[in-house]
Each structure stands twice: as C-alpha cells, then as structure tokens.
Amino acid sequence: MLSRIADSLFWIGRYIERADGTARIVDVLRLQLLEDPAADEQSACTMVLRGIMGYDDMGEVDYQGTSRMLVFDPANPNAISGSWHQARENARRARETVSTEMWETINTTYHRWNSFTPGRATQHHLGWVRERAALVGGIADTTMSHDDAWDFLVLGRALERADMTARMVATGASDFGPGWGSVLASCGAQQAMLRTMRGVVTDRTAAAFLTLDRRFPRSVIAALKEAEDRLIVLSPDKDRVGFSDEARRILGQVRTSLEFSDPDRVLEDLPERMQEVQEAVMAASDAIGARYFMAAPVQEWTGEIV
C-alpha cells in the first residue's frame, strides 16, 4: 500500500472519532447547563475547553463561544466542522481504496453538516454527528476488506479514542471537573456500566470502568489494546529481543503499566496516569508516521521574517 493512502486512512479514523468524541463532550456540557440552573456557565465551559480539550488563554467563554470553537469552526481541526472537512479530504485522497458506500457517506455528511446554520450547538446537531460517525464506522467495517487499509483506519480510530477517553477521565478525577455521571455520559457508558456493576455506581467504579475495563470498547485499556492489535497485524514482530516497532513498544508500556498495576494505585493517581496515556498516544502517532507515512522531511512552520 502507498504510504499516502495509509496516511489518509489513518487520519480518516482519527478525525471521524474526534468528531464523535467532541460531540459527546459538548452534549454533556449542554445538558449540564440545561438541567442545573445553578451551574456556572463560564466555569463549566472553561473546564471543557481547558481541562478536556487543552485550550489555554481563552478569556471569558460561554456556551455560545464554546459551540463556535468546538463545533462550528471549519478552520479548527479539533472542532466538529474541521474534523468532517479533514475526514472528507483524506477520503478523497484515498478514493480508490475506501468503499464507494463509505466515500458517499463521508461526502454526504460533510455537505449536510455545512448546510446547518452555525450558532448554539443543539441536541439535533450533536446527536446527528454521533449517528453519522457510527454510520461511517459501521459501513467501513462491513464494506471494506479487513486488510491493511482497514487496519490503518481502525488504528487511527483506536488511538483517538484512547486519547479522548483519557482526557475525559482525567477531568472527572479533578477537583473542579464534572461528576462521573457526566463523564460516563460523554463516553456513552451509562448502560454498560449499570449492567456490569448491577446498578451499583460509585466514583471509584466509574473511574475503573472507563480506565481498566477490558470489554468496554471505549475504555482506555480496550482502545490501547485495539491499537496494539492493529500494529501487530500490520507488522508482526519476529525479533527475538525487543521490538522493532516503536509505536507498539510505547503503547505496550503504557497499557501494561495500567493493566498490571494495583487498580487502587492507578485510581489514586488518575490525572497523572491519563496524562501519560495522552503523551504515549502522541508519541505512538509520531512513530507510526515515521515508520509508515513519511516520504519526505517534515515541513516545520517558522516565524515570518519582517
């Protein structure tokens, strides 16, 4: 497979998952402000933008401004509009590899989304994004051969999912973050959590479920394991000592540090552990790019000379 095609498929998976995760986060914020009249809108929005999404120096923000930044800004690749745009551009570049149904779904989603009037993000906007992201994922799984192309797509999706869940879990564990009920809602985990714990939900069990549960696909552990599995299939490591795949080594280290540690110790240091996951995902993504995608030196932005 050409490196440019693999690169595009990897980023299709990441951007579709990013749109879905961002929609979930903003929808929980919307419900929090709607259902709790006493909630401080500025503090809640600042927590989402700074605590989860990593924005700094935003000044005073409200839900309208948050919607503009995270939902409707086409120039921001972390916003839903920007994610749809980037997913479509990558699908266009990999047009000969993705299925016709998948291309049509991504293309139609992009154009329909752009027909919406920007403003305050509503349940209609955010629910529609989640449905379309699920549709794209389902069509990819059922209309693409599960070969290298599909592996790169799922690899990108798994890395993005691990990163987004780690951000939400770290925020839930902070002193000023939303309650664990909101974090569970962001991950779509309420019903799965209730079934697993037979209705007994505490802060500790919620944190453990989203971080360490091997069977819930949006947990940090499950997403990291999925990414590792795709890397193993793409390049089975036959070395007798160590690993030639740097990305697999990075992900394996952070996963085993969570999975084989005492759960109580993991939960005690949750923000720090989730920061380690985010850093590992970033490093693994760079390693994947260096191994599979780079055909030329990376261009770096430099300050404009006046």
XYZ file of C-alpha atoms in Angstrom:
306
model
C 0.000 0.000 0.000
C 1.210 3.502 -0.830
C 2.238 5.483 2.233
C -0.030 8.396 1.264
C -3.049 6.064 1.192
C -2.153 4.549 4.555
C -1.706 8.060 5.962
C -5.134 9.142 4.702
C -6.875 6.059 6.101
C -5.203 6.509 9.482
C -6.426 10.106 9.690
C -9.920 9.266 8.476
C -10.203 7.018 11.519
C -8.857 9.711 13.819
C -10.991 12.584 12.531
C -14.256 10.627 12.497
C -13.628 9.517 16.074
C -12.662 13.077 17.023
C -15.942 14.436 15.665
C -17.862 11.798 17.624
C -15.955 12.384 20.860
C -16.244 16.166 20.637
C -19.984 15.908 20.031
C -20.356 13.752 23.134
C -18.381 16.187 25.276
C -20.297 19.268 24.113
C -23.642 17.487 24.517
C -22.876 16.669 28.147
C -21.977 20.326 28.704
C -25.273 21.345 27.098
C -27.255 19.005 29.343
C -25.351 20.115 32.433
C -26.247 23.763 31.802
C -29.821 22.891 30.871
C -30.594 20.653 33.835
C -28.759 22.604 36.545
C -29.840 26.260 36.661
C -27.252 26.888 39.383
C -24.352 25.741 37.207
C -21.737 28.399 36.455
C -21.726 28.583 32.646
C -18.289 30.154 32.389
C -16.671 27.664 34.762
C -18.289 24.685 33.022
C -17.226 25.900 29.577
C -13.708 26.680 30.788
C -13.407 23.178 32.219
C -14.354 21.639 28.878
C -12.102 23.880 26.799
C -9.104 23.878 29.113
C -9.457 20.668 31.109
C -10.529 18.313 28.328
C -9.573 19.918 25.027
C -6.370 21.615 26.181
C -7.068 25.234 25.167
C -5.270 27.985 27.084
C -5.793 31.746 27.478
C -9.391 31.788 26.286
C -10.639 34.650 28.425
C -14.299 34.606 29.345
C -16.263 31.963 27.479
C -19.908 30.910 27.385
C -21.781 28.084 25.687
C -22.173 30.118 22.501
C -18.419 30.662 22.290
C -17.722 27.031 23.137
C -20.050 25.934 20.343
C -18.242 28.202 17.927
C -14.814 26.853 18.893
C -15.564 23.139 19.253
C -18.465 22.609 16.878
C -18.702 25.104 14.014
C -15.152 26.358 13.379
C -14.114 24.895 9.979
C -10.526 26.087 10.385
C -10.039 24.188 13.668
C -9.161 20.507 13.043
C -10.233 19.740 16.627
C -13.739 21.119 16.032
C -16.505 19.029 14.510
C -16.614 21.116 11.317
C -12.856 20.899 10.932
C -12.899 17.156 11.607
C -15.539 16.494 8.942
C -13.574 18.589 6.477
C -10.323 16.753 7.170
C -12.027 13.343 7.074
C -13.523 14.161 3.653
C -10.212 15.424 2.275
C -8.434 12.270 3.410
C -11.217 10.088 1.999
C -10.919 11.926 -1.313
C -7.187 11.225 -1.422
C -7.841 7.542 -0.664
C -10.834 7.361 -3.006
C -9.539 4.268 -4.819
C -9.178 2.368 -1.529
C -12.239 3.211 0.578
C -15.518 1.625 -0.469
C -17.988 3.588 -2.579
C -20.534 3.476 0.240
C -18.018 4.863 2.716
C -16.976 7.717 0.426
C -20.611 8.613 -0.252
C -21.402 8.601 3.469
C -18.468 10.842 4.394
C -19.084 13.184 1.458
C -22.819 13.450 2.177
C -22.157 14.018 5.872
C -19.735 16.835 5.104
C -22.142 18.659 2.784
C -25.187 18.213 5.027
C -23.247 19.430 8.033
C -22.234 22.576 6.151
C -25.907 23.265 5.418
C -26.574 23.714 9.149
C -26.640 27.270 10.453
C -23.770 27.895 12.913
C -24.847 29.073 16.355
C -25.553 27.357 19.638
C -24.968 23.623 19.342
C -28.255 21.812 19.960
C -29.213 18.197 20.549
C -30.057 17.992 16.843
C -26.522 18.977 15.809
C -24.707 16.801 18.331
C -26.946 13.739 18.091
C -26.688 13.859 14.300
C -22.881 13.887 14.491
C -22.834 10.811 16.734
C -25.204 8.968 14.411
C -23.174 9.808 11.302
C -19.889 8.823 12.970
C -21.412 5.470 13.954
C -22.699 5.064 10.399
C -19.267 5.708 8.893
C -17.665 3.222 11.285
C -20.274 0.565 10.561
C -20.005 0.993 6.798
C -16.209 0.818 6.977
C -16.372 -2.405 8.977
C -18.900 -4.056 6.639
C -17.873 -2.823 3.171
C -14.068 -2.725 3.367
C -11.917 -5.817 3.251
C -10.251 -6.284 6.606
C -6.780 -5.903 5.145
C -4.038 -3.317 5.651
C -6.346 -0.452 4.627
C -8.895 -1.335 7.291
C -6.121 -1.893 9.847
C -4.808 1.648 9.370
C -8.329 3.070 9.642
C -9.054 1.199 12.881
C -5.588 2.023 14.228
C -6.309 5.742 13.888
C -9.742 5.328 15.449
C -8.350 3.399 18.430
C -5.596 5.925 19.143
C -8.019 8.852 19.005
C -10.467 7.010 21.257
C -7.780 6.283 23.852
C -6.755 9.939 23.860
C -10.315 11.302 24.133
C -11.305 8.901 26.908
C -8.123 9.663 28.837
C -8.919 13.390 28.649
C -12.449 12.854 29.958
C -11.355 10.516 32.752
C -8.661 12.964 33.901
C -11.239 15.743 34.044
C -13.652 13.591 36.028
C -10.909 12.857 38.534
C -10.016 16.517 39.049
C -11.385 18.517 41.968
C -13.158 21.006 39.700
C -14.359 18.643 36.993
C -17.872 17.436 36.221
C -19.364 14.494 38.074
C -18.657 10.954 36.972
C -22.207 10.708 35.686
C -21.359 13.350 33.092
C -18.117 11.592 32.186
C -19.962 8.286 31.725
C -22.473 10.073 29.511
C -19.662 11.570 27.420
C -18.373 8.072 26.711
C -21.821 6.545 26.162
C -21.089 4.204 29.033
C -24.079 4.598 31.371
C -25.989 1.456 30.418
C -22.899 -0.703 30.020
C -21.720 0.467 33.430
C -25.054 -0.287 35.088
C -25.172 -3.772 33.582
C -21.613 -4.539 34.601
C -21.964 -3.237 38.158
C -25.585 -4.396 38.535
C -26.767 -0.885 39.313
C -24.118 -0.048 41.917
C -22.254 3.003 40.599
C -19.698 4.956 42.599
C -16.960 7.359 41.605
C -14.386 4.596 42.019
C -16.253 2.017 39.940
C -16.974 4.569 37.215
C -13.296 5.544 37.015
C -12.213 1.906 36.973
C -14.756 1.022 34.286
C -13.655 3.792 31.898
C -9.972 3.205 32.554
C -9.399 -0.511 33.122
C -12.381 -2.496 31.811
C -11.186 -4.817 29.027
C -14.612 -5.419 27.478
C -15.958 -1.894 27.109
C -14.669 -0.646 23.722
C -14.324 2.992 24.810
C -12.241 2.277 27.897
C -8.627 3.396 27.836
C -7.320 -0.165 28.149
C -9.554 -1.529 25.371
C -8.638 1.276 22.963
C -4.911 0.854 23.606
C -5.201 -2.922 23.119
C -7.062 -2.428 19.835
C -4.301 -0.136 18.581
C -1.652 -2.680 19.578
C -3.540 -5.476 17.802
C -3.666 -3.477 14.562
C 0.069 -2.788 14.766
C 0.795 -6.489 15.303
C -1.235 -7.405 12.210
C 0.396 -4.674 10.115
C 3.913 -5.715 11.087
C 4.320 -8.974 13.023
C 7.453 -8.589 15.129
C 9.779 -11.574 14.714
C 12.733 -10.135 16.597
C 13.966 -12.420 19.341
C 14.886 -9.476 21.557
C 12.996 -6.205 21.946
C 10.628 -4.615 19.432
C 11.411 -3.053 16.086
C 8.025 -1.300 16.114
C 8.492 1.776 18.287
C 4.772 2.602 18.373
C 3.895 -0.855 19.642
C 6.568 -0.601 22.334
C 5.218 2.781 23.505
C 1.600 1.624 23.623
C 2.517 -1.686 25.239
C 4.409 0.055 28.016
C 1.605 2.433 28.934
C -1.061 -0.273 28.658
C 0.775 -2.760 30.863
C 1.590 -0.023 33.377
C -2.183 0.365 33.798
C -3.345 -3.196 33.353
C -0.822 -4.891 35.638
C -0.746 -2.273 38.378
C -2.862 -2.399 41.502
C -6.179 -0.783 40.428
C -6.300 1.239 43.642
C -2.921 2.800 42.898
C -3.976 3.601 39.333
C -7.132 5.332 40.561
C -5.249 7.298 43.206
C -3.018 8.899 40.559
C -5.603 9.049 37.775
C -4.873 12.531 36.316
C -1.145 11.763 36.112
C -1.775 8.322 34.610
C -4.134 9.750 31.988
C -1.550 12.382 31.113
C 0.883 9.534 30.490
C -1.667 7.920 28.165
C -2.090 11.144 26.184
C 1.661 11.543 25.837
C 2.016 7.901 24.782
C -0.680 8.284 22.115
C 1.077 11.363 20.743
C 4.462 9.610 20.710
C 2.977 6.471 19.130
C 1.276 8.541 16.435
C 4.604 10.195 15.625
C 6.317 6.802 15.497
C 3.639 5.405 13.181
C 4.047 8.398 10.903
C 7.828 7.992 10.833
C 7.580 4.293 10.013
C 4.708 4.156 7.540
C 3.846 7.591 6.176
C 6.819 9.916 5.781
C 8.068 10.063 2.200
C 9.843 13.419 2.650
C 11.222 15.542 5.505
C 8.539 17.059 7.688
C 7.928 20.721 6.973
C 8.027 22.932 10.027
C 6.401 26.328 10.384
C 8.827 29.156 11.071
C 8.228 32.703 12.147
C 7.693 35.145 9.339
C 10.725 37.340 8.756
C 9.795 41.005 8.817
